mmCIF file of C-alpha atoms in Angstrom:
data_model
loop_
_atom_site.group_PDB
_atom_site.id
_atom_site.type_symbol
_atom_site.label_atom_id
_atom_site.label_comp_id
_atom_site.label_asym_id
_atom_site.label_seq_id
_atom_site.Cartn_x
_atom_site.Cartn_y
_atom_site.Cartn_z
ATOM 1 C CA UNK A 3 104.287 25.879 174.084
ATOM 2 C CA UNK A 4 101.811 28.449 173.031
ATOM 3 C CA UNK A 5 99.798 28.653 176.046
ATOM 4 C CA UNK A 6 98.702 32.339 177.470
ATOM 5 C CA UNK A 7 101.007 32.548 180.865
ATOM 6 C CA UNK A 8 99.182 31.140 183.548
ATOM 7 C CA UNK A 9 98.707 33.226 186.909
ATOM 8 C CA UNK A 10 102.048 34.699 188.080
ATOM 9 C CA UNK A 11 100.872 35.233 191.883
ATOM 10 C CA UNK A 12 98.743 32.647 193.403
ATOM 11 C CA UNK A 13 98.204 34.990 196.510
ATOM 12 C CA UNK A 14 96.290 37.559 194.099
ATOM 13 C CA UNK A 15 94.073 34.648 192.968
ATOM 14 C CA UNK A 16 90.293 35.605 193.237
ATOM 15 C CA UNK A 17 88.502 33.592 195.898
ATOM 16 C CA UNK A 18 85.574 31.218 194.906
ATOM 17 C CA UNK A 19 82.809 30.298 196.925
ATOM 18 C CA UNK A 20 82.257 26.638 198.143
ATOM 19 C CA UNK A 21 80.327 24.403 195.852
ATOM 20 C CA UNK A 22 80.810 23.165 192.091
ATOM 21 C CA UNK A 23 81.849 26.376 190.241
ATOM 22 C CA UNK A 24 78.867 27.610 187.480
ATOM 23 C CA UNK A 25 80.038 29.840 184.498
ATOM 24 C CA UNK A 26 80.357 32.800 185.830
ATOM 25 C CA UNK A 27 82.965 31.468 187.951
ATOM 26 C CA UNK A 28 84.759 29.752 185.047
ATOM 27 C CA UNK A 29 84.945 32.815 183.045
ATOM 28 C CA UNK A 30 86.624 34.189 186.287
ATOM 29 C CA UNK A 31 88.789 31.462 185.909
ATOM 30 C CA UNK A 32 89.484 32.476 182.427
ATOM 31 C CA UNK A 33 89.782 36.254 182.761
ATOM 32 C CA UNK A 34 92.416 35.314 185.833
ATOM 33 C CA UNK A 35 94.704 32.953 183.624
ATOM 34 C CA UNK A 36 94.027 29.856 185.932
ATOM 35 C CA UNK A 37 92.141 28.510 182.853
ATOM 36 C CA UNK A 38 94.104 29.061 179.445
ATOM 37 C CA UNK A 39 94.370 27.191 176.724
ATOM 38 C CA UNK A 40 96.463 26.938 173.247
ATOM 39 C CA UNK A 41 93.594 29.262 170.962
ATOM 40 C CA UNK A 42 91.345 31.278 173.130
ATOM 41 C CA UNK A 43 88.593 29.613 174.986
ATOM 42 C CA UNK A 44 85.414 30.021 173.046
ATOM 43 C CA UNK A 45 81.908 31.103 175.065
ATOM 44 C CA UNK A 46 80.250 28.161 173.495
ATOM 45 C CA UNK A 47 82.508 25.744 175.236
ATOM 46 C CA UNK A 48 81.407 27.114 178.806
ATOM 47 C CA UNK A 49 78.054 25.253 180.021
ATOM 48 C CA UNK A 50 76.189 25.757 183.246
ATOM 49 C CA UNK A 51 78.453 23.750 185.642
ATOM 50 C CA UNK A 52 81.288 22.908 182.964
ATOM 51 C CA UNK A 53 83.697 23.087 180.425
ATOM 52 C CA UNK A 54 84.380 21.468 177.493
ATOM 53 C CA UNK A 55 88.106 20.181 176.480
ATOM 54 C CA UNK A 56 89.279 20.567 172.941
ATOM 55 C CA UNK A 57 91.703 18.433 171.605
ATOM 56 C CA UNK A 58 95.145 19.406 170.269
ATOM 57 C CA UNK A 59 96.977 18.817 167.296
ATOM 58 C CA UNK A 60 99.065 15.984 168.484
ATOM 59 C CA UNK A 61 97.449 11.900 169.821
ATOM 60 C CA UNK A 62 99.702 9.142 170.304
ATOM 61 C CA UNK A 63 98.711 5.164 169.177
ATOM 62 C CA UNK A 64 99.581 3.582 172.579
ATOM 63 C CA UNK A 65 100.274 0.056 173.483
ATOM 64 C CA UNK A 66 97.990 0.205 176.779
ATOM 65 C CA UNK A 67 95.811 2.374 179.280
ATOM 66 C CA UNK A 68 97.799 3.940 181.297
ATOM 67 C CA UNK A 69 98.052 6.680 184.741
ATOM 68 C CA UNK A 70 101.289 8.795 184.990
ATOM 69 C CA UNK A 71 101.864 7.867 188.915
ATOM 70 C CA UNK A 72 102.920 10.323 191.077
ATOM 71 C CA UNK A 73 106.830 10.274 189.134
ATOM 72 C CA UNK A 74 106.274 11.178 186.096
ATOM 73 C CA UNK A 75 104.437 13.410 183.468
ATOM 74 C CA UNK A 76 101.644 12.109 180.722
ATOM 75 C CA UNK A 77 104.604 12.294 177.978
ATOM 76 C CA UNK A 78 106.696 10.701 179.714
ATOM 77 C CA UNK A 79 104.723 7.762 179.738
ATOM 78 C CA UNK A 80 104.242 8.285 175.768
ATOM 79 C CA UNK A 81 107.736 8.588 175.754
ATOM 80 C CA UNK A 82 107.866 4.668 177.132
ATOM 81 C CA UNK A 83 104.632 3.163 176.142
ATOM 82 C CA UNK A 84 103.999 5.638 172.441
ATOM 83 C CA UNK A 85 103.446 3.349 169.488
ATOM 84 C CA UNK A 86 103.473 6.341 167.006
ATOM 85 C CA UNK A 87 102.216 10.386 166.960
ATOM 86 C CA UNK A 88 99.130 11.186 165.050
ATOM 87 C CA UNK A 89 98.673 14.987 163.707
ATOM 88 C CA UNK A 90 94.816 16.025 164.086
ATOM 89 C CA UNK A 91 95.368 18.824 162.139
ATOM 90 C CA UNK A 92 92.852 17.856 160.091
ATOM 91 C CA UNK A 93 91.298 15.169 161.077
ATOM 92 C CA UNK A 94 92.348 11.255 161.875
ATOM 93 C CA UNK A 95 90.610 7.888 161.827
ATOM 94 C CA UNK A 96 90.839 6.456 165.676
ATOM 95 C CA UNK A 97 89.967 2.796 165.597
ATOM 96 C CA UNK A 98 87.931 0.042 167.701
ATOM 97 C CA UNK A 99 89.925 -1.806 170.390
ATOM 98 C CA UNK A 100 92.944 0.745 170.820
ATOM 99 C CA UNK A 101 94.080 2.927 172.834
ATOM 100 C CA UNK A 102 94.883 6.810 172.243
ATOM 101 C CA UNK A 103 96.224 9.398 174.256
ATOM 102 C CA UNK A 104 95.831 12.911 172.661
ATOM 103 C CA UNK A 105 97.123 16.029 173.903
ATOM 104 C CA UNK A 106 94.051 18.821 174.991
ATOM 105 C CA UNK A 107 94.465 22.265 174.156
ATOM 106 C CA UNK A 108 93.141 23.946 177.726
ATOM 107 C CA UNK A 109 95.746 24.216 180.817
ATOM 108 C CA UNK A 110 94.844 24.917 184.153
ATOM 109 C CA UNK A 111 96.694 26.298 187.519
ATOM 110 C CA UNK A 112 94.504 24.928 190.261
ATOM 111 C CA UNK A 113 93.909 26.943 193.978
ATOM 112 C CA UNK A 114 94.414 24.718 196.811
ATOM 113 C CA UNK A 115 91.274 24.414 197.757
ATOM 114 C CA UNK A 116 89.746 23.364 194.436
ATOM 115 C CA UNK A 117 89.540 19.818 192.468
ATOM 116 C CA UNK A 118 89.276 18.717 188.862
ATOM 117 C CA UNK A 119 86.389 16.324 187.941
ATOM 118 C CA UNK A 120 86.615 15.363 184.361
ATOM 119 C CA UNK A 121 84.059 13.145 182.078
ATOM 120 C CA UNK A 122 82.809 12.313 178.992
ATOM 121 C CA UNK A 123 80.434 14.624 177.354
ATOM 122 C CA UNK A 124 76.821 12.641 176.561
ATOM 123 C CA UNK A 125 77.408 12.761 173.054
ATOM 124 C CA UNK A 126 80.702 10.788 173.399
ATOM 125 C CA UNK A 127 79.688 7.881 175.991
ATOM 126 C CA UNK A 128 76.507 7.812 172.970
ATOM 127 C CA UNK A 129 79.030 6.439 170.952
ATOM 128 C CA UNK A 130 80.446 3.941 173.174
ATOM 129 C CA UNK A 131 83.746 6.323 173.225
ATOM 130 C CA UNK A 132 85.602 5.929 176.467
ATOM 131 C CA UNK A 133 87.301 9.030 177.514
ATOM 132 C CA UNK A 134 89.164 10.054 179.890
ATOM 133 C CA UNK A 135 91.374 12.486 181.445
ATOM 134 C CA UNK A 136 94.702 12.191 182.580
ATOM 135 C CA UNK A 137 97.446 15.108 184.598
ATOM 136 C CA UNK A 138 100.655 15.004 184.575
ATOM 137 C CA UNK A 139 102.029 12.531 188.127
ATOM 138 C CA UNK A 140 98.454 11.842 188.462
ATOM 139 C CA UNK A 141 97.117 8.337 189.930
ATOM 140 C CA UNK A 142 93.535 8.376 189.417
ATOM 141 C CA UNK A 143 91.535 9.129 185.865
ATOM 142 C CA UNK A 144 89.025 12.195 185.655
ATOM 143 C CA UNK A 145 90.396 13.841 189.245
ATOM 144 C CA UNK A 146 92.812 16.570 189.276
ATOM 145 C CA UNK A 147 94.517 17.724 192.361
ATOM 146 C CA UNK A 148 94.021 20.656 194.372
ATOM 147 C CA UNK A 149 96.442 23.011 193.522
ATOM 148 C CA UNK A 150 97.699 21.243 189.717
ATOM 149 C CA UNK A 151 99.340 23.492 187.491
ATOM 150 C CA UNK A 152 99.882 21.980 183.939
ATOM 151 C CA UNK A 153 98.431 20.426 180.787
ATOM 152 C CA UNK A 154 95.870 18.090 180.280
ATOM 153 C CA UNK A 155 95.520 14.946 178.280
ATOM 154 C CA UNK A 156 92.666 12.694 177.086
ATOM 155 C CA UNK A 157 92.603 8.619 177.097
ATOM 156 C CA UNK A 158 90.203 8.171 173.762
ATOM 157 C CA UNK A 159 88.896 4.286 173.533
ATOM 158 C CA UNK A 160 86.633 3.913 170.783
ATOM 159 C CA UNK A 161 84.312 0.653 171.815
ATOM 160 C CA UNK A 162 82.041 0.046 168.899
ATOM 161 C CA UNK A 163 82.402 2.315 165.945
ATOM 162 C CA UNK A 164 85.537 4.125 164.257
ATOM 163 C CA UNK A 165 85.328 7.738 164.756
ATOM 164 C CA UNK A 166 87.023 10.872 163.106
ATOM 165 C CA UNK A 167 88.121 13.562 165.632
ATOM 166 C CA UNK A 168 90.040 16.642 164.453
ATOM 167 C CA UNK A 169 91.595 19.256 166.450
ATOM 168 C CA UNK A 170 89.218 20.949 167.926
ATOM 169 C CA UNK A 171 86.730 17.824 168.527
ATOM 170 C CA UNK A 172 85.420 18.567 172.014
ATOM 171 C CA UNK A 173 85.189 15.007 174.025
ATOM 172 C CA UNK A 174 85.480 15.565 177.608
ATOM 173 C CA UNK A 175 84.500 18.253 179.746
ATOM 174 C CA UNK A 176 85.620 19.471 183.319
ATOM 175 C CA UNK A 177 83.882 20.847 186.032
ATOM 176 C CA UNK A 178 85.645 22.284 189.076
ATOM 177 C CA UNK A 179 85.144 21.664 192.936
ATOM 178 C CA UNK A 180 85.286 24.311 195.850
ATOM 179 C CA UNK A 181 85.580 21.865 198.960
ATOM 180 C CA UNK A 182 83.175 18.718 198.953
ATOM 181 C CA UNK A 183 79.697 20.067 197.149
ATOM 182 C CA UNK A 184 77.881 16.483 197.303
ATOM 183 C CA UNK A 185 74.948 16.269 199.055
ATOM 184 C CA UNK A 186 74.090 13.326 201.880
ATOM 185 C CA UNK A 187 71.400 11.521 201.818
ATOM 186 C CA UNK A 188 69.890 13.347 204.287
ATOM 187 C CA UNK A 189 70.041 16.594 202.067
ATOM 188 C CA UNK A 190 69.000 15.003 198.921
ATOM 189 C CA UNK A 191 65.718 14.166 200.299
ATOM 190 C CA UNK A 192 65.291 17.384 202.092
ATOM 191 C CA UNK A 193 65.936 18.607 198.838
ATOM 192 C CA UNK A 194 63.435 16.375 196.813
ATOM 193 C CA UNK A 195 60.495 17.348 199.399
ATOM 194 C CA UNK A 196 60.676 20.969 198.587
ATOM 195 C CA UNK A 197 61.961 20.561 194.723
ATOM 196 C CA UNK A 198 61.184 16.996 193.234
ATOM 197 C CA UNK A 199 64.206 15.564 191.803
ATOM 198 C CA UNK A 200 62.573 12.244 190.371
ATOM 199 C CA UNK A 201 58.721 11.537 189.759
ATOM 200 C CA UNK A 202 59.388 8.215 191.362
ATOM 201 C CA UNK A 203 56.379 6.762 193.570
ATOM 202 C CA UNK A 204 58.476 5.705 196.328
ATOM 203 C CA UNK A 205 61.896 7.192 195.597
ATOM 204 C CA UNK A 206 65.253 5.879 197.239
ATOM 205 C CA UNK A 207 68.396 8.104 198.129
ATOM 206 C CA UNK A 208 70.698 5.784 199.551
ATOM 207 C CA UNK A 209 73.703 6.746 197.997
ATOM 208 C CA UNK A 210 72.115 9.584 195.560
ATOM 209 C CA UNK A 211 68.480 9.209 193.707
ATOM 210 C CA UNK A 212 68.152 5.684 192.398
ATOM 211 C CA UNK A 213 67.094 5.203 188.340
ATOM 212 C CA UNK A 214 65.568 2.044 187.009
ATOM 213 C CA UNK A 215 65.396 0.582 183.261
ATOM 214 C CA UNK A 216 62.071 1.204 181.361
ATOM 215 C CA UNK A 217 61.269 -1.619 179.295
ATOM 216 C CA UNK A 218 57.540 -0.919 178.544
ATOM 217 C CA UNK A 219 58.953 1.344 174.953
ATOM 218 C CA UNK A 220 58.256 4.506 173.556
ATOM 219 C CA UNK A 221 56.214 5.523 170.843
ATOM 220 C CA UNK A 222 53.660 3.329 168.806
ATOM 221 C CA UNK A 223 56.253 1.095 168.086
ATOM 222 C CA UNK A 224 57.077 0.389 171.759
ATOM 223 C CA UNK A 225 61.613 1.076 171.281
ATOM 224 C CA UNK A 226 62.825 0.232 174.662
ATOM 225 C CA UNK A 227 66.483 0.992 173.521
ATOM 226 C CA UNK A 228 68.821 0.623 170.698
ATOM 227 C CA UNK A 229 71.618 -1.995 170.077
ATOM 228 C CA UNK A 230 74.938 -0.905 168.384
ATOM 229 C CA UNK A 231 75.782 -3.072 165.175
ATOM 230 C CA UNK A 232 78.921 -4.749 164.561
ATOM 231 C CA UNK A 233 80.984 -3.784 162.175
ATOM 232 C CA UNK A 234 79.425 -0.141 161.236
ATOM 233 C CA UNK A 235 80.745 2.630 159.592
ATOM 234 C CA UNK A 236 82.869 5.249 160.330
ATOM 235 C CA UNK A 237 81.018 7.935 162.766
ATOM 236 C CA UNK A 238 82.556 11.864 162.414
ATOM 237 C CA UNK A 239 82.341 13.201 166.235
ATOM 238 C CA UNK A 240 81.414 16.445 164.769
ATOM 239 C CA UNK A 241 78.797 16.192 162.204
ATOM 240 C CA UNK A 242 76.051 16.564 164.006
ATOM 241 C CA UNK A 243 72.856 14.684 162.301
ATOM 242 C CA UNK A 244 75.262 13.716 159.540
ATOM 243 C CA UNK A 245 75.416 9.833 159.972
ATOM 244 C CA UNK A 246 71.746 7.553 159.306
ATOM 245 C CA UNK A 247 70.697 6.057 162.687
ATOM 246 C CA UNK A 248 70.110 2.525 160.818
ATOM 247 C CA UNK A 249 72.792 2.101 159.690
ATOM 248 C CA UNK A 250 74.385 2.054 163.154
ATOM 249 C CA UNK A 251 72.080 1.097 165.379
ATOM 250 C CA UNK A 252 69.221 -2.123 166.021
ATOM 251 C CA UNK A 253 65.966 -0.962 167.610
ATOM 252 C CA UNK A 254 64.984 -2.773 170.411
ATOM 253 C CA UNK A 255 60.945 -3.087 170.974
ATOM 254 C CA UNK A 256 59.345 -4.229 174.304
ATOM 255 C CA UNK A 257 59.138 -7.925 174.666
ATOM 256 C CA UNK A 258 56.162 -10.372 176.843
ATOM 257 C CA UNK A 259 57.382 -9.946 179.843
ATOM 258 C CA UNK A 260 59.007 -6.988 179.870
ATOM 259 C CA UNK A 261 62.659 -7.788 180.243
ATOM 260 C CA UNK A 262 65.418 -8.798 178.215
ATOM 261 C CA UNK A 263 69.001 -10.453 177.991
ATOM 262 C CA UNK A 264 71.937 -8.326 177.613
ATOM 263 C CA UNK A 265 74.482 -9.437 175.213
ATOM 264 C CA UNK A 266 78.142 -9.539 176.929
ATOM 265 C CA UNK A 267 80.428 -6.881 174.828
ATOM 266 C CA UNK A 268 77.348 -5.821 173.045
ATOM 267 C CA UNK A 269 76.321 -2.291 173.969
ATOM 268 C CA UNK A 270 72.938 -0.658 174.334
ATOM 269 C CA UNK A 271 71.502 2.504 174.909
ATOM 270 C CA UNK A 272 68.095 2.920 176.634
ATOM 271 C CA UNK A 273 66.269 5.535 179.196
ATOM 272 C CA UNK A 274 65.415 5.536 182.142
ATOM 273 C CA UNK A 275 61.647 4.599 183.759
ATOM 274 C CA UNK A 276 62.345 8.036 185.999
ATOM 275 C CA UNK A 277 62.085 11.629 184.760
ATOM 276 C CA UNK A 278 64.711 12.986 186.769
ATOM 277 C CA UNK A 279 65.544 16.744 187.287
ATOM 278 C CA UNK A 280 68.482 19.287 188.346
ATOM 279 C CA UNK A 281 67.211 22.177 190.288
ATOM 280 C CA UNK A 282 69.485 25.453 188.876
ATOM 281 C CA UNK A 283 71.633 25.232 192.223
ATOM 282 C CA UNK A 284 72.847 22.004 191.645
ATOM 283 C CA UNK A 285 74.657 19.875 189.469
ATOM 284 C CA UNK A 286 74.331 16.137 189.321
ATOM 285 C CA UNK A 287 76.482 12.761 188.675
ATOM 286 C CA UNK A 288 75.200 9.535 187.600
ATOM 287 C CA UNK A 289 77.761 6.640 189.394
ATOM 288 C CA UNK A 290 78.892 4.491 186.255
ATOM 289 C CA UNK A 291 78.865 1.334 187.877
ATOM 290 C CA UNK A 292 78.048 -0.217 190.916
ATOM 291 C CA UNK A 293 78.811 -4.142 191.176
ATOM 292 C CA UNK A 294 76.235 -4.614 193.560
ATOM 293 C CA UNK A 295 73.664 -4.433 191.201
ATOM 294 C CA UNK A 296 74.833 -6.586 187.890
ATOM 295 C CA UNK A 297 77.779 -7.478 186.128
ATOM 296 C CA UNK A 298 77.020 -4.238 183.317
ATOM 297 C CA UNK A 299 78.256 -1.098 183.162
ATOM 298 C CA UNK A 300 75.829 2.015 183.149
ATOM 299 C CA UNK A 301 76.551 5.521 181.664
ATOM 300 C CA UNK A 302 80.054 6.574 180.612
ATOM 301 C CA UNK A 303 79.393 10.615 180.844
ATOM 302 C CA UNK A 304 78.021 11.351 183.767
ATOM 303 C CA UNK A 305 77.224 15.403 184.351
ATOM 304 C CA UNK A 306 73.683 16.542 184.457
ATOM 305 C CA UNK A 307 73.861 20.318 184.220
ATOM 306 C CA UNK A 308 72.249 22.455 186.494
ATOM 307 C CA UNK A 309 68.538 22.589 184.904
ATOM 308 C CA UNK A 310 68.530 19.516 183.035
ATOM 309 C CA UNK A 311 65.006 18.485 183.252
ATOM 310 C CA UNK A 312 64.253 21.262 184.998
ATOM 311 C CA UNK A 313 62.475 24.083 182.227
ATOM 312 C CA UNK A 314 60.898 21.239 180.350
ATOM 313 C CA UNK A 315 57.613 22.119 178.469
ATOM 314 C CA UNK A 316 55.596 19.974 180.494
ATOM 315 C CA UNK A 317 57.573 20.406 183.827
ATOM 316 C CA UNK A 318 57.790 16.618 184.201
ATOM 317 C CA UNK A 319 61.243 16.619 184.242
ATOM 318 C CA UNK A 320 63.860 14.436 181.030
ATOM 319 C CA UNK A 321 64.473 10.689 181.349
ATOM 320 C CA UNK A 322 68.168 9.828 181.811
ATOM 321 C CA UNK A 323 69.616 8.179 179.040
ATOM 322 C CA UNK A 324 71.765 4.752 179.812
ATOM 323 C CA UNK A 325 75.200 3.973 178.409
ATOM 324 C CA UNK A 326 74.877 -0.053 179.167
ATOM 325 C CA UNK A 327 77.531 -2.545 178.599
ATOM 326 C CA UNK A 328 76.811 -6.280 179.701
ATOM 327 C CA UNK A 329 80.068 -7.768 181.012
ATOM 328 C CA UNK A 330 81.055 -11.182 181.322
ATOM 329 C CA UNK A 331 78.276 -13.421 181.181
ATOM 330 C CA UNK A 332 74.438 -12.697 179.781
ATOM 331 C CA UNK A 333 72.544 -10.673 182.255
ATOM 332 C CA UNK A 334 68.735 -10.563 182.180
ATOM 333 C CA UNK A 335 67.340 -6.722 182.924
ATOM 334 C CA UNK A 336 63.364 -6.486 184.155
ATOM 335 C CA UNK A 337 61.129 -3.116 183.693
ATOM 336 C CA UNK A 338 61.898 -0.992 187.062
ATOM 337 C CA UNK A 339 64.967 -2.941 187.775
ATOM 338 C CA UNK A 340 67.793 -0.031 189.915
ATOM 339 C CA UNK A 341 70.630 0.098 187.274
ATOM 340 C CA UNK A 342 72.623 3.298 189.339
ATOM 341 C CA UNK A 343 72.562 6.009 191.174
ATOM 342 C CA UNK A 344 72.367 10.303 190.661
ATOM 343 C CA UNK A 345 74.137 11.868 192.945
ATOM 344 C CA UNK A 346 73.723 15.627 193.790
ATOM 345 C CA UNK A 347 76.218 18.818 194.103
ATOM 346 C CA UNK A 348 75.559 21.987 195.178
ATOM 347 C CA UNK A 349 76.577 24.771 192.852
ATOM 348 C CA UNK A 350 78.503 27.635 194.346
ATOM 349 C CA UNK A 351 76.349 29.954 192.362
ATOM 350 C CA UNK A 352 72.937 29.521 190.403
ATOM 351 C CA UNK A 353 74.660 29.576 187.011
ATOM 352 C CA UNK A 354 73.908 32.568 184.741
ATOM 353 C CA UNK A 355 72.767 30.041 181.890
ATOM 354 C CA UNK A 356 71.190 26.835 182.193
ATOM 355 C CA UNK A 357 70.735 23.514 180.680
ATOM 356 C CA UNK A 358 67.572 23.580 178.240
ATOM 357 C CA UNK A 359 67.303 28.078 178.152
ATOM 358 C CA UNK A 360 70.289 29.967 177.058
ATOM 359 C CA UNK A 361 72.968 26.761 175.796
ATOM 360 C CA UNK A 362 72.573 24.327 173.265
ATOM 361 C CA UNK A 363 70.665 21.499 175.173
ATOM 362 C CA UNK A 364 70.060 18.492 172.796
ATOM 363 C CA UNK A 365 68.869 16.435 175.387
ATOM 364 C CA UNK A 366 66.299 18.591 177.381
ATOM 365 C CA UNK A 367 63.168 16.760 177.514
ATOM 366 C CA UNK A 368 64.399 13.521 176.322
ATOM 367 C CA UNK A 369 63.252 9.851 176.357
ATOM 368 C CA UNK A 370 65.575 8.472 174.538
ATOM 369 C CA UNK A 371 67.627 9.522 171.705
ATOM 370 C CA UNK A 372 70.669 8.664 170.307
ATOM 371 C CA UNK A 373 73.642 10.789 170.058
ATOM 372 C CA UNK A 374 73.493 14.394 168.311
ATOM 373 C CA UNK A 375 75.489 12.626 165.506
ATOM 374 C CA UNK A 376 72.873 10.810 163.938
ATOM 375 C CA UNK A 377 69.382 12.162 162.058
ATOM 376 C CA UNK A 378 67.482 10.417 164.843
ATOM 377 C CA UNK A 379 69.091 12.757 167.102
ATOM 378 C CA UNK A 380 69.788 16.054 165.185
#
């Protein structure tokens, strides 16, 4: 189907180190055919830990979410649950409240010994686009086996706005897993006592480094976050700074008391009260949702590249910016309150670029911004 042949002999496979593989590795991957793709991989979609998925030419309209299971393939499922076939060619309208399944253009043949962990890139959960990415006999989202050989789909779930995506349109990214890279508890603070990971007075790592809300504001107009409005207009994926921040989003300014009351459905980006930081041998992963601490989600795409916060101007490190979605019921959120969790990986290599020098980092340094989409964020 137009793919460059994948690896004929598994045994001649180059070996990788333990650890979450940086981009030297996945250019090995590349250069060894366990990494092809439709149209040949291009150097800007390789970032320090990561790589970012392009979509095809083909998405399906389907009736529901859906996993494979372990007995059949992604199009089968179309096959069963397919409303109709979109061409992306050149370009499609995806709207609120359904469900899409588009075909990505990279393929990979796994080792044995390695893992698949797909998300959303930070400029898609910005939009309150829910991605994710499904393999063929696959039972869980975002995870692909050791030892997979095949294509790769996207789920695409736009929440708030309408988007455009094209072929091309780069969603999701994957980063790929030598044995188990994450860090205990134990090593995370070892870690933080010789390379501070948060500039937290008393920081907690139970269960990864713990981020709280800030709603004391920015700037002279105090923004705490931003509210996405009903009803908006359409938002192109990849214009970047192409789309006027007001007319999609509701600043939200610190109030007496310094909390406020979350909407359910609406959604809301803020930052967190935390400058946080990635040390260049590690990657990290902020846990989307823990139902211990609210009835909200937090954060859709969840990488932190290896150096995010870490070549800052002032060294202080880059606020993490919050993906929230207030569930069921109206849930009231205090300045400092824990809303998640960062947990570490170890990198199986320092990677040769990292997040904030060499790549395209519109986030390095951040306290809060919207997505690269709008002229707030450009």
């Amino acid at each position: 189907m137009g793919h460059v042949p994948l690896h004929a002999d598994f045994a001649a496979a180059p070996a990788f180190a333990p650890g979450t593989q940086p981009d030297s590795a996945i250019r090995l991957m590349a250069s060894s055919g366990l990494l092809t793709a439709r149209e040949p991989l291009l150097d800007s979609q390789i970032q320090p830990a990561s790589v970012d998925l392009r979509l095809g030419a083909r998405a399906w309209r389907v009736r529901a979410s859906f996993l494979p299971g372990s007995g059949a393939t992604v199009e089968e499922r179309i096959a069963r649950h397919g409303l109709f076939e979109i061409d992306l060619t050149n370009g499609a309208d995806l709207e609120t409240g359904c469900v899409y399944v588009a075909e990505l253009q990279e393929r990979i043949a796994l080792p044995s010994t390695m893992r698949g962990i797909a998300n959303a890139k930070s400029s898609t959960g910005r939009l309150d686009v829910f991605t994710r990415v499904l393999a063929d006999r696959s039972t869980t989202f975002d995870s692909v086996a050791p030892g997979y050989v095949g294509p790769l789909y996207a789920e695409i779930c736009p929440g708030t706005f309408p988007i455009v995506v094209r072929k091309g349109s780069r969603l999701s990214q994957i980063r790929f897993r030598q044995g188990d890279s994450r860090l205990t508890d134990a090593e995370t603070a070892a870690l933080h006592a010789v390379d501070p990971l948060t500039d937290a007075a008393v920081p907690c790592f139970e269960g990864g480094v713990a981020f709280s809300v800030d709603l004391e504001g920015f700037g002279p107009d105090r923004i705490v976050g931003y509210r996405a409005r009903q009803h908006a207009g359409i938002v192109d994926v990849d214009k970047v700074g192409a789309h006027r921040w007001k007319e999609f989003w509701t600043p939200i300014h610190a109030a007496e008391g310094a909390e406020i009351v979350l909407d359910p459905g609406a959604f809301y980006i803020m930052a967190s009260k935390e400058a946080v930081s990635v040390p260049p041998e590690y990657s990290a992963e902020m846990v989307p949702f823990d139902p211990l601490l609210g009835e909200l989600r937090c954060h859709y795409a969840g990488l932190f590249d290896a150096g995010f916060g870490h070549a800052t101007a002032n060294g202080e490190g880059s606020r993490g910016v919050l993906e929230v979605r207030c569930r069921d019921v109206p849930f009231v959120i205090s300045h400092g309150q824990v809303l998640g969790r960062l947990v570490y990986e170890r990198m199986a290599a320092r990677p040769d670029a990292l997040y904030g020098t060499a790549k395209a980092s519109h986030y390095q340094g951040q306290s809060i911004r919207l997505g690269k989409v709008f002229d707030q964020g450009a």
